[in-house]
Short mmCIF file of C-alpha atoms in Angstrom, two decimals:
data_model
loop_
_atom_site.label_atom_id
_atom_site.label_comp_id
_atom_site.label_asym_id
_atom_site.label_seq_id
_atom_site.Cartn_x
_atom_site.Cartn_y
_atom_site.Cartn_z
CA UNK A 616 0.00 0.00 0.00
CA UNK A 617 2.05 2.84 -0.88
CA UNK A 618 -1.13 4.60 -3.07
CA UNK A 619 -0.87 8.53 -1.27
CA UNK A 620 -3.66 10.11 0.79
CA UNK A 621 -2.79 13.11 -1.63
CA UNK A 622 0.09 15.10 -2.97
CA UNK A 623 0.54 16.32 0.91
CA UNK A 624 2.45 12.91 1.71
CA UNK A 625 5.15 13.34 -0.60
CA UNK A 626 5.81 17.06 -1.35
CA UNK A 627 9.05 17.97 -0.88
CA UNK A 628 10.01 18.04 2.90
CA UNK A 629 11.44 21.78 2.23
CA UNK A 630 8.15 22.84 1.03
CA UNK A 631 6.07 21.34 3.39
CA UNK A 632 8.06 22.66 6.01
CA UNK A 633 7.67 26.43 4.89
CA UNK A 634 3.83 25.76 4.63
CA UNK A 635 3.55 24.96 7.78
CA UNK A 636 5.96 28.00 8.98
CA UNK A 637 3.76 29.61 7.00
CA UNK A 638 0.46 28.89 8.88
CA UNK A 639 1.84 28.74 11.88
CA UNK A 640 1.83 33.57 12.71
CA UNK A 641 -2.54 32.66 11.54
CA UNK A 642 -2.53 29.95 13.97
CA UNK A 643 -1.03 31.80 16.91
CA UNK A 644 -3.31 34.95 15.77
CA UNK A 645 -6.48 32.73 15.98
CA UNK A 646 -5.12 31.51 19.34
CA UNK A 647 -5.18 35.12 21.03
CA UNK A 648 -8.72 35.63 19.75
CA UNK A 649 -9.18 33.37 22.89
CA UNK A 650 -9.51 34.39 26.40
CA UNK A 651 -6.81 31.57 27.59
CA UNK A 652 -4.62 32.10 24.81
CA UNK A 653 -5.32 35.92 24.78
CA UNK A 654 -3.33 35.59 28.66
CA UNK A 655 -1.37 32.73 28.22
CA UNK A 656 0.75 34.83 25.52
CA UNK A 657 0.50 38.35 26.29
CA UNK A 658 2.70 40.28 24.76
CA UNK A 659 3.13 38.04 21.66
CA UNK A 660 3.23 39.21 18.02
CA UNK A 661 1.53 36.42 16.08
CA UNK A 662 3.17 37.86 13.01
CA UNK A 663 6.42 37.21 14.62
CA UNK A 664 6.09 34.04 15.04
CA UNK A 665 7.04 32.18 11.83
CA UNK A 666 9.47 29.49 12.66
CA UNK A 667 10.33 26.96 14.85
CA UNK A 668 12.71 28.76 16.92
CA UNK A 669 9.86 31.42 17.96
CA UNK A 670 7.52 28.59 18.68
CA UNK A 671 9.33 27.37 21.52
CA UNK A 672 9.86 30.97 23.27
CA UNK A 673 5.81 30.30 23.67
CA UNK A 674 4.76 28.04 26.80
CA UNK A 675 3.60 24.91 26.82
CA UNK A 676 -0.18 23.95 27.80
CA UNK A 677 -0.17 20.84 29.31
CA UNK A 678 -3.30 18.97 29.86
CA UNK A 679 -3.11 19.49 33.66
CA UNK A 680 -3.54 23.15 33.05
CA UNK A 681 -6.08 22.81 30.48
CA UNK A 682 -8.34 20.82 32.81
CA UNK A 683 -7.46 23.65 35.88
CA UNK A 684 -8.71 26.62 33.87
CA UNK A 685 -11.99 24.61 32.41
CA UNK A 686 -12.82 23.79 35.82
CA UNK A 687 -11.86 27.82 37.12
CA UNK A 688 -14.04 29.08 34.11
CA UNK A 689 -17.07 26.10 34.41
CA UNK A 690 -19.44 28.52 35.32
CA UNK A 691 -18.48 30.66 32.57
CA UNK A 692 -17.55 28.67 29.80
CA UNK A 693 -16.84 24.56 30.10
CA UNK A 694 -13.76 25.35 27.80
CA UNK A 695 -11.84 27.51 30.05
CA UNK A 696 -11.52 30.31 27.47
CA UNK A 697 -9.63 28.06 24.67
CA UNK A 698 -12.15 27.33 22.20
CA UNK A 699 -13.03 29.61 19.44
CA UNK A 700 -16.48 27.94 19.05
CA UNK A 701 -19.28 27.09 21.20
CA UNK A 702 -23.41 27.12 20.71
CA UNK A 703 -25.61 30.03 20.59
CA UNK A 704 -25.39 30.36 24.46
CA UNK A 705 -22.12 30.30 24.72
CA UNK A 706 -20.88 34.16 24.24
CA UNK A 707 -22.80 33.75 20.84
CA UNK A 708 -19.84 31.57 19.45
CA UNK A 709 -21.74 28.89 17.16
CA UNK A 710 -19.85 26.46 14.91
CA UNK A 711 -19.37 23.47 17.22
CA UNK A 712 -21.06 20.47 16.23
CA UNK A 713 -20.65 17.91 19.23
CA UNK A 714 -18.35 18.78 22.66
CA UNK A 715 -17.35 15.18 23.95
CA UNK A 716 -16.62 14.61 27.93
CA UNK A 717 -13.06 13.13 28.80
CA UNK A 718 -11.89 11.99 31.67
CA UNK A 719 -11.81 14.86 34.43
CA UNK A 720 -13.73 15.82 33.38
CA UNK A 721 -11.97 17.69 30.02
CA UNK A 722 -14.55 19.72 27.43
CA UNK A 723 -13.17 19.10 23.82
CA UNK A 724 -15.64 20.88 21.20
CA UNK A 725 -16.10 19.50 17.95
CA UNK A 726 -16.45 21.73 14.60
CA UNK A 727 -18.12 20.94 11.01
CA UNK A 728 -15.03 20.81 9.24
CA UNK A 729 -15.39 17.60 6.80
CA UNK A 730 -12.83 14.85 8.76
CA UNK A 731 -12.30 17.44 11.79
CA UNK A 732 -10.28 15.30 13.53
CA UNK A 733 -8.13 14.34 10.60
CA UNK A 734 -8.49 11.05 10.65
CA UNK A 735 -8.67 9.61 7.29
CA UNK A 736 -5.07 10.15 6.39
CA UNK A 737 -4.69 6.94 8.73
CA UNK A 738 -7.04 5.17 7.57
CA UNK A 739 -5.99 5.30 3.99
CA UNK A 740 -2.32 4.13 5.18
CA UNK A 741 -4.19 1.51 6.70
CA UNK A 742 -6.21 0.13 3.64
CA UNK A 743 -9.58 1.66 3.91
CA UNK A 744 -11.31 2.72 0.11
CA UNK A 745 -14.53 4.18 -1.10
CA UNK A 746 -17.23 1.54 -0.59
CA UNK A 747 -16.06 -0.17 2.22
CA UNK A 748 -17.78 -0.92 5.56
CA UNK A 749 -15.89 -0.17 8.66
CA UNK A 750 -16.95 -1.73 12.00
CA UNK A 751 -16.43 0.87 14.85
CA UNK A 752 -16.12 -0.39 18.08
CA UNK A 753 -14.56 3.05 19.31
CA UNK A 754 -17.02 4.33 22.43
CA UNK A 755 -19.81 6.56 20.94
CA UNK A 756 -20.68 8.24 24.06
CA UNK A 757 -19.11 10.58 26.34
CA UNK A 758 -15.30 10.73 24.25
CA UNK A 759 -14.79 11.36 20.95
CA UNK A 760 -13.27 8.30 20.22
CA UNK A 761 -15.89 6.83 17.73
CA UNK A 762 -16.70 10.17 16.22
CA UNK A 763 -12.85 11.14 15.10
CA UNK A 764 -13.02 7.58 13.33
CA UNK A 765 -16.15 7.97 11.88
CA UNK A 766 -15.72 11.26 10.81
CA UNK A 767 -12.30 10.10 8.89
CA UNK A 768 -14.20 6.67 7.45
CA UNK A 769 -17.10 9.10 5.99
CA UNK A 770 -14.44 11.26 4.08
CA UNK A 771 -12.96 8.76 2.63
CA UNK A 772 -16.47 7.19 1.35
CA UNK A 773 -16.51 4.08 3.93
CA UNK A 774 -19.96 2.77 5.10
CA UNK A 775 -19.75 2.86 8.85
CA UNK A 776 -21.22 0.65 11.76
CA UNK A 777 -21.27 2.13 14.82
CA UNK A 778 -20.63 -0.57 17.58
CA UNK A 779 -18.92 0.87 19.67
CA UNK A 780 -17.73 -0.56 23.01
CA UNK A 781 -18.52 -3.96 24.86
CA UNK A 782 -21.45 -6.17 23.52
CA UNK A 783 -19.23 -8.68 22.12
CA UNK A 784 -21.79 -11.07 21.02
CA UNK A 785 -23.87 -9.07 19.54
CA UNK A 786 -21.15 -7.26 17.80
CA UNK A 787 -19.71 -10.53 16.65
CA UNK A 788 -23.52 -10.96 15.02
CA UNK A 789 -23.77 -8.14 13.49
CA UNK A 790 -19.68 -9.07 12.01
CA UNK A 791 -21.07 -12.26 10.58
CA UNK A 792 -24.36 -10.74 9.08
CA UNK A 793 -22.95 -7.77 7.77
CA UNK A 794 -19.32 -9.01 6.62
CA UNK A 795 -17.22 -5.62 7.28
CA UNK A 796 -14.21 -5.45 5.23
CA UNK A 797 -12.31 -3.23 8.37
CA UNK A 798 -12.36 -2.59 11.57
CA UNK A 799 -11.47 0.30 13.92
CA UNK A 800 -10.95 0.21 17.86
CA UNK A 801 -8.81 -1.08 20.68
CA UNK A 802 -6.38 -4.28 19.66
CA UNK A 803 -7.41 -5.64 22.68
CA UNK A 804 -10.99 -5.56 21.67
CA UNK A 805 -10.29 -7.23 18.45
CA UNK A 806 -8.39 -9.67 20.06
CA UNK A 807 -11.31 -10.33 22.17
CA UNK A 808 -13.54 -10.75 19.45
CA UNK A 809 -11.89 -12.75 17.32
CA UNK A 810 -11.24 -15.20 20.05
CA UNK A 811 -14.81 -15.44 21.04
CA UNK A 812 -15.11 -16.45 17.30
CA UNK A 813 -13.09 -18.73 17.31
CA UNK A 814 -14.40 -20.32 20.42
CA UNK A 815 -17.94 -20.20 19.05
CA UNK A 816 -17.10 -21.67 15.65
CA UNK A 817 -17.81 -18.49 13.92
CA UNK A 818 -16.13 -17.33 11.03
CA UNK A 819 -15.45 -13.72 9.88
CA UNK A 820 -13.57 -14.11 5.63
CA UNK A 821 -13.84 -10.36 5.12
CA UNK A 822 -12.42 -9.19 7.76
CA UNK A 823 -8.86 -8.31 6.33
CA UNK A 824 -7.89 -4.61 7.87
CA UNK A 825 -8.20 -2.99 10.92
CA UNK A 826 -6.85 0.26 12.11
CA UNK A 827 -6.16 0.51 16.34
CA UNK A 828 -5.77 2.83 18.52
CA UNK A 829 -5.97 3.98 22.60
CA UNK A 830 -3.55 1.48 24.18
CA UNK A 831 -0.63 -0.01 23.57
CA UNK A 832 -0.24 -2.49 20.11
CA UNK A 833 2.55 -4.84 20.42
CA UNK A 834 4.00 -6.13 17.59
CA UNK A 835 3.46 -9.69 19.11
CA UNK A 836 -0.29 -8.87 18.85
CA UNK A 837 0.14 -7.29 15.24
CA UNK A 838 1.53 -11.01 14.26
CA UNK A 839 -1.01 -12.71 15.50
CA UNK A 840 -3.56 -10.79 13.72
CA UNK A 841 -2.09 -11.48 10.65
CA UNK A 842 -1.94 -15.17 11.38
CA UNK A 843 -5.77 -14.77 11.03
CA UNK A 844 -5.55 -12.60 8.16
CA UNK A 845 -6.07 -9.41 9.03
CA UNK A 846 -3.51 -6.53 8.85
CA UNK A 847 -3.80 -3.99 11.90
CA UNK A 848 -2.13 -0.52 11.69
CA UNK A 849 -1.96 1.57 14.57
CA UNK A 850 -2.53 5.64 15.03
CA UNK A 851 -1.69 7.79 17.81
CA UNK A 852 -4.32 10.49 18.09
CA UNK A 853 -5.79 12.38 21.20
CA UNK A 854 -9.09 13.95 22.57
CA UNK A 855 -7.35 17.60 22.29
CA UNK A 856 -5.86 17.31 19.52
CA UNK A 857 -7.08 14.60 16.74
CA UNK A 858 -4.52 12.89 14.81
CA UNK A 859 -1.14 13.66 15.73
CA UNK A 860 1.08 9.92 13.60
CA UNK A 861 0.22 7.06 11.86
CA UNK A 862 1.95 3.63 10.75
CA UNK A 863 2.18 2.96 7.04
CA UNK A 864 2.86 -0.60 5.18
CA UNK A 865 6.27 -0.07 6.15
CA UNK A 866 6.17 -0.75 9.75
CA UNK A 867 8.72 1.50 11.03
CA UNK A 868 8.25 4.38 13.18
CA UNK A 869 4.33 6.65 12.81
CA UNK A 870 4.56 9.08 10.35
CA UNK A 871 3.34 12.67 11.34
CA UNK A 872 0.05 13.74 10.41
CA UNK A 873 0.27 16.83 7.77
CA UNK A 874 -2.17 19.02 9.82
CA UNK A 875 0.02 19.49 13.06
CA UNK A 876 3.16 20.88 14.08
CA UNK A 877 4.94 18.43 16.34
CA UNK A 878 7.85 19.00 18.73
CA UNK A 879 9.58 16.88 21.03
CA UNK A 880 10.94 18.78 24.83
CA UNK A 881 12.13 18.19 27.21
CA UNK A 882 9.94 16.96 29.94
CA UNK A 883 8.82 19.49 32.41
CA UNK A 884 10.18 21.98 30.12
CA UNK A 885 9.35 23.89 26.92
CA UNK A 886 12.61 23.50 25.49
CA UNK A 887 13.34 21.21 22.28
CA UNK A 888 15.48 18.06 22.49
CA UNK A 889 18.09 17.57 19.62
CA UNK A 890 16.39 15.02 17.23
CA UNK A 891 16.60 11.47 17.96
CA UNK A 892 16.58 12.37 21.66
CA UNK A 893 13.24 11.12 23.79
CA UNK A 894 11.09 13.65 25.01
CA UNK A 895 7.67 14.86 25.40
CA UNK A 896 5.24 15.68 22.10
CA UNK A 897 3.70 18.75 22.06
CA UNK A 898 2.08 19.82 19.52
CA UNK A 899 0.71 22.77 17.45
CA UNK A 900 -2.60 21.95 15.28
CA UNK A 901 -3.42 24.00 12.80
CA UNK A 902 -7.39 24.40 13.44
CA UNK A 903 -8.72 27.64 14.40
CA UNK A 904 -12.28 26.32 16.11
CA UNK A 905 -10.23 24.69 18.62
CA UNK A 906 -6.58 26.44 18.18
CA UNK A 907 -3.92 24.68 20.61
CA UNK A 908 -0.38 26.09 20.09
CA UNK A 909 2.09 23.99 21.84
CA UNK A 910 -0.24 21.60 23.59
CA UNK A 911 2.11 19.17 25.90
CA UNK A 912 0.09 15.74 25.44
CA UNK A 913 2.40 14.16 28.73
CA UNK A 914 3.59 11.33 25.80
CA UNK A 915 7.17 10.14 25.17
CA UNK A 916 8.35 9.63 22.19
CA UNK A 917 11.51 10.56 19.64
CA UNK A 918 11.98 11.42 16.16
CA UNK A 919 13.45 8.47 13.54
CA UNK A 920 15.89 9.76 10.75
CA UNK A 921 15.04 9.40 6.91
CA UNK A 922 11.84 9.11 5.42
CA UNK A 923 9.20 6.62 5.55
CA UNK A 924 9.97 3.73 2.65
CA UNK A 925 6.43 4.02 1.14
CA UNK A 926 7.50 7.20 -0.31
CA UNK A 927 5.56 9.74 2.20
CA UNK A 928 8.02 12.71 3.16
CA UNK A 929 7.00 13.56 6.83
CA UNK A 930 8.79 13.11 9.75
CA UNK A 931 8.22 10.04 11.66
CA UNK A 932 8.44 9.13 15.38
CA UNK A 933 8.72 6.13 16.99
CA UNK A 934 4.96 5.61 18.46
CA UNK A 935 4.37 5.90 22.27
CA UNK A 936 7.45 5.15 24.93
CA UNK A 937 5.90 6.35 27.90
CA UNK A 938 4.28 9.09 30.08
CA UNK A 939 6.23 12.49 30.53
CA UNK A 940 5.03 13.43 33.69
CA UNK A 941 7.22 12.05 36.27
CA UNK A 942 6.90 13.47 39.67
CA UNK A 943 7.84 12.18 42.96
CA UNK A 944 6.86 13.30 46.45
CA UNK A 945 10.58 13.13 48.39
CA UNK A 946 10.14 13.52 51.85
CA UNK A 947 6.91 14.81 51.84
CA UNK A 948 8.05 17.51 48.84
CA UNK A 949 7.02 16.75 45.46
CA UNK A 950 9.61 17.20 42.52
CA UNK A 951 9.41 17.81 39.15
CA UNK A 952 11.08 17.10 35.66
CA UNK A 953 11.23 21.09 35.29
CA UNK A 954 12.99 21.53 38.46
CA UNK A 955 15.72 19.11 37.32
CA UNK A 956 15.91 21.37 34.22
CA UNK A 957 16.32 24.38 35.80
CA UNK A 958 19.05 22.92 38.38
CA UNK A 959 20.90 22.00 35.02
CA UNK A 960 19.94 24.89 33.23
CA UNK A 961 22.68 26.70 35.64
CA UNK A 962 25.26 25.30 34.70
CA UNK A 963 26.42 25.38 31.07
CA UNK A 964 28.89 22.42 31.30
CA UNK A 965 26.07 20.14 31.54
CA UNK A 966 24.41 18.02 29.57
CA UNK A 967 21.35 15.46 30.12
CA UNK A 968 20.58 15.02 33.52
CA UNK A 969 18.56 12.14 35.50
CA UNK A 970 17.12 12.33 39.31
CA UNK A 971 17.22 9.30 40.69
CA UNK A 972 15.32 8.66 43.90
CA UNK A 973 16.32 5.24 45.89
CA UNK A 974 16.09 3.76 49.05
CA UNK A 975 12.66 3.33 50.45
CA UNK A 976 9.54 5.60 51.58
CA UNK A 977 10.47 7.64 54.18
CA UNK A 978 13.90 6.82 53.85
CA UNK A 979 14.73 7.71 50.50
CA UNK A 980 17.88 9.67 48.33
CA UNK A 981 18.33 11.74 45.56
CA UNK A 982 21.17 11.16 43.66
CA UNK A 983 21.48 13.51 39.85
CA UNK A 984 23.70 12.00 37.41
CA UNK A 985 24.68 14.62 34.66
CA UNK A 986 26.61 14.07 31.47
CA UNK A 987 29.52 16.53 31.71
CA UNK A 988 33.82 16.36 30.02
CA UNK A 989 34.16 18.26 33.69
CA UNK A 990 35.25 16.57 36.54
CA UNK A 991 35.72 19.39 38.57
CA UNK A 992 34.67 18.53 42.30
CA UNK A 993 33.50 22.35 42.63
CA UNK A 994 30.95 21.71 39.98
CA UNK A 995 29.32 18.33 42.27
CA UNK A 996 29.28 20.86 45.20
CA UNK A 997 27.73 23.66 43.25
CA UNK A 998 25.31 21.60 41.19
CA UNK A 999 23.89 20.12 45.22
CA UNK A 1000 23.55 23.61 46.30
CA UNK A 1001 21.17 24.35 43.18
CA UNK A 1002 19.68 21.06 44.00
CA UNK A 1003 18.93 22.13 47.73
CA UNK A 1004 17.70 25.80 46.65
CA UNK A 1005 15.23 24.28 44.18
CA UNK A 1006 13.71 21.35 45.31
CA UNK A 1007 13.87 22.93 49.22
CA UNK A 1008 15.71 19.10 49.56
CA UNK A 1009 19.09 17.55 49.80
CA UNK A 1010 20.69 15.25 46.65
CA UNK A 1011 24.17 14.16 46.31
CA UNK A 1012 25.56 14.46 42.27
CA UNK A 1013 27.12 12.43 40.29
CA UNK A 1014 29.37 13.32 37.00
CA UNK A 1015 28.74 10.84 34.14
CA UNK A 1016 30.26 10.99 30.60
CA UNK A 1017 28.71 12.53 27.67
CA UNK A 1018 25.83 9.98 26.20
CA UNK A 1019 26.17 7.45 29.19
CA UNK A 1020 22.39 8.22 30.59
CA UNK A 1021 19.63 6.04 28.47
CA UNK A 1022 17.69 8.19 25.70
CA UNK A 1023 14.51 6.77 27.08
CA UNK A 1024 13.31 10.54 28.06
CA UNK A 1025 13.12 9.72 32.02
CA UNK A 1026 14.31 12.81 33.52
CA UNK A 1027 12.98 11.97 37.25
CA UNK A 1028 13.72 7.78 38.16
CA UNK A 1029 11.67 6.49 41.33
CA UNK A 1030 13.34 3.42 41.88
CA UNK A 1031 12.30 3.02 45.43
CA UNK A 1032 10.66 0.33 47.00
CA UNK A 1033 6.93 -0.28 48.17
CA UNK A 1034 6.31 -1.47 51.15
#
């Protein structure tokens, strides 16, 4: 399957680059049209703001503060000043369509763009055509799961059955009477259902594609799905944001959607890691109803080099390696991943840095190992003093050479024991 979306997926990385650089001073403008946005970046020029160097001056929004201000503003306005759209009692902003409930409770509206969520970009990559019938066993009610796949399956031309979740046999029914060519939902779902099938005797011949999403997807999983003869492709999409990667027919890495503008920090920072390096995503969409500049999802993962093999141009990352947010509660004191970056922020010599915490509860150390070429002792003794002034606790240091720490983005590593 290496049959394009559209021209998009293989332009020339320089010119799809300077598109996006391009959007990105009308995104930022439409983002101070919004109360949250309007104070989260006063001060800003949006006109300014026209490459990737001026995008990360601009804070991150991470989901934590998202869901502080909607809850602030609930009486207000359920999306804490960062929507652009609404219903006619809303401030008079119409335009939105649904507004989905996610666990928080988090208000994500929905506009009447055809494919809002950009969606069928991954589905394409993962086999669906015109005339097919998708089986959706995404959840329907509440988050926007089912919707952003629907939405996607409908602009490509699909014929779409909503089953969303649980149900099994009577999805498994309605798989056998109505013989969908794809299907769309959690692996482990699928897994689920197919073994019920099998279990039951029941057969399901058309059933050749599937595209999965919202947990992890194993490639031990992916094999055994294709022992049955079915080919499952993954996407990495969120509530907030839509479709931020996608897998292709080549299996190696997601390739970024052509709709967002993706970045990978450091965690607990704002601050771009060199490529190749694991950090946080955060990411830039370029939607107006809904505009999110620098939106920190709290996911790990790292850029690959090259370009996928099927021919698409985009950068590609390596799917999901974790959760970002990685604070500990020392001694009754929580720290976090930003306070290890600004302890190493002061001093210039260094590079990476890790916290780890060992011992046990209530009896606990912090020890931070930094890449440096120093091995001056004053820089240990400096480096604990910064330690002590911004965490309000005590940590010994420890000098490691340059590129001895694991890339695997931890920046804070609990390895205490329970109990």
């Amino acid at each position: 399957m290496t049959e394009f979306y559209d021209a998009l997926e293989h332009r020339d990385p320089a010119v799809r680059e300077a598109r996006l650089m391009a959007a990105l001073p009308h995104q930022v403008a439409a983002a101070l049209k919004t109360p949250a946005f309007a104070e989260r970046f006063a001060g800003v020029d949006a006109a300014g703001v026209t490459s990737r160097e001026a995008l990360a001056s601009l804070p991150v929004t991470r989901k934590h503060e998202l869901l502080e201000r909607q809850k602030a503003e609930r009486a207000h306005d359920p999306f804490g000043g960062f929507s652009a759209i609404g219903w006619q009692s809303l401030h008079g902003r119409n335009g939105a369509q649904r507004v989905f409930q996610s666990p928080g409770p988090i208000y994500e509206p929905e506009g009447r763009a055809r494919d809002y969520w950009r969606t069928a970009r991954a589905l394409w990559a993962a086999g669906f055509r015109a005339g097919d019938l998708m089986h959706n066993s995404f959840s329907y009610h509440l988050t926007p799961a089912g919707s952003m796949l629907e939405s996607g399956a409908h602009a490509i031309g699909c014929t779409v059955f909503p089953g969303g979740v649980g149900n099994t046999e009577l999805q498994l029914q309605a798989m056998v009477e109505l013989r969908p060519d794809g299907y769309a939902g959690t692996p482990s779902f699928l897994r689920i259902a197919l073994e019920k099938a099998a279990e039951t005797g029941i057969s399901l011949p058309s059933l050749k594609k599937a595209m999965v999403s919202g947990e992890a997807f194993p490639a031990a999983l992916r094999d055994w799905l294709r022992t049955r003869g079915l080919e499952a492709y993954q996407s990495y999409a969120t509530a907030d944001v839509g479709l931020i990667a996608y897998e292709t027919a080549a299996r190696e890495g997601l390739v970024l959607d052509e709709g967002v503008i993706v970045e990978i920090v450091r965690p607990g920072t704002g601050d771009p890691v060199p490529p190749g390096e694991v950090g946080e995503v955060v990411v830039t969409v370029l939607n107006a109803d809904y505009p999110l500049v620098r939106f920190g999802t709290g996911d790990l993962s790292a850029t690959l080099a090259g370009h996928c093999p099927t021919g698409r141009t985009n950068t590609r990352i390596k799917g999901w390696m974790g959760r970002a947010d990685q604070t500990a509660k020392v001694r009754g004191m929580f720290v976090h991943p930003g306070q290890v970056a600004e302890v190493l922020k002061r001093f210039p010599e260094a590079g990476r840095g890790r916290l780890v915490i060992s011992g046990e509860m209530a009896n606990d150390q912090m020890t931070l190992q930094v890449e440096t070429a120093s091995s001056a002792e004053s820089l240990t003794q400096r480096m604990a003093e910064a330690i002590r002034e911004v965490t309000k606790l005590r940590g010994d240091v420890a000098l490691c050479a340059p590129g001895s720490l694991p890339n695997d983005g931890k920046v804070i590593d609990d390895t205490r024991s329970v109990g």
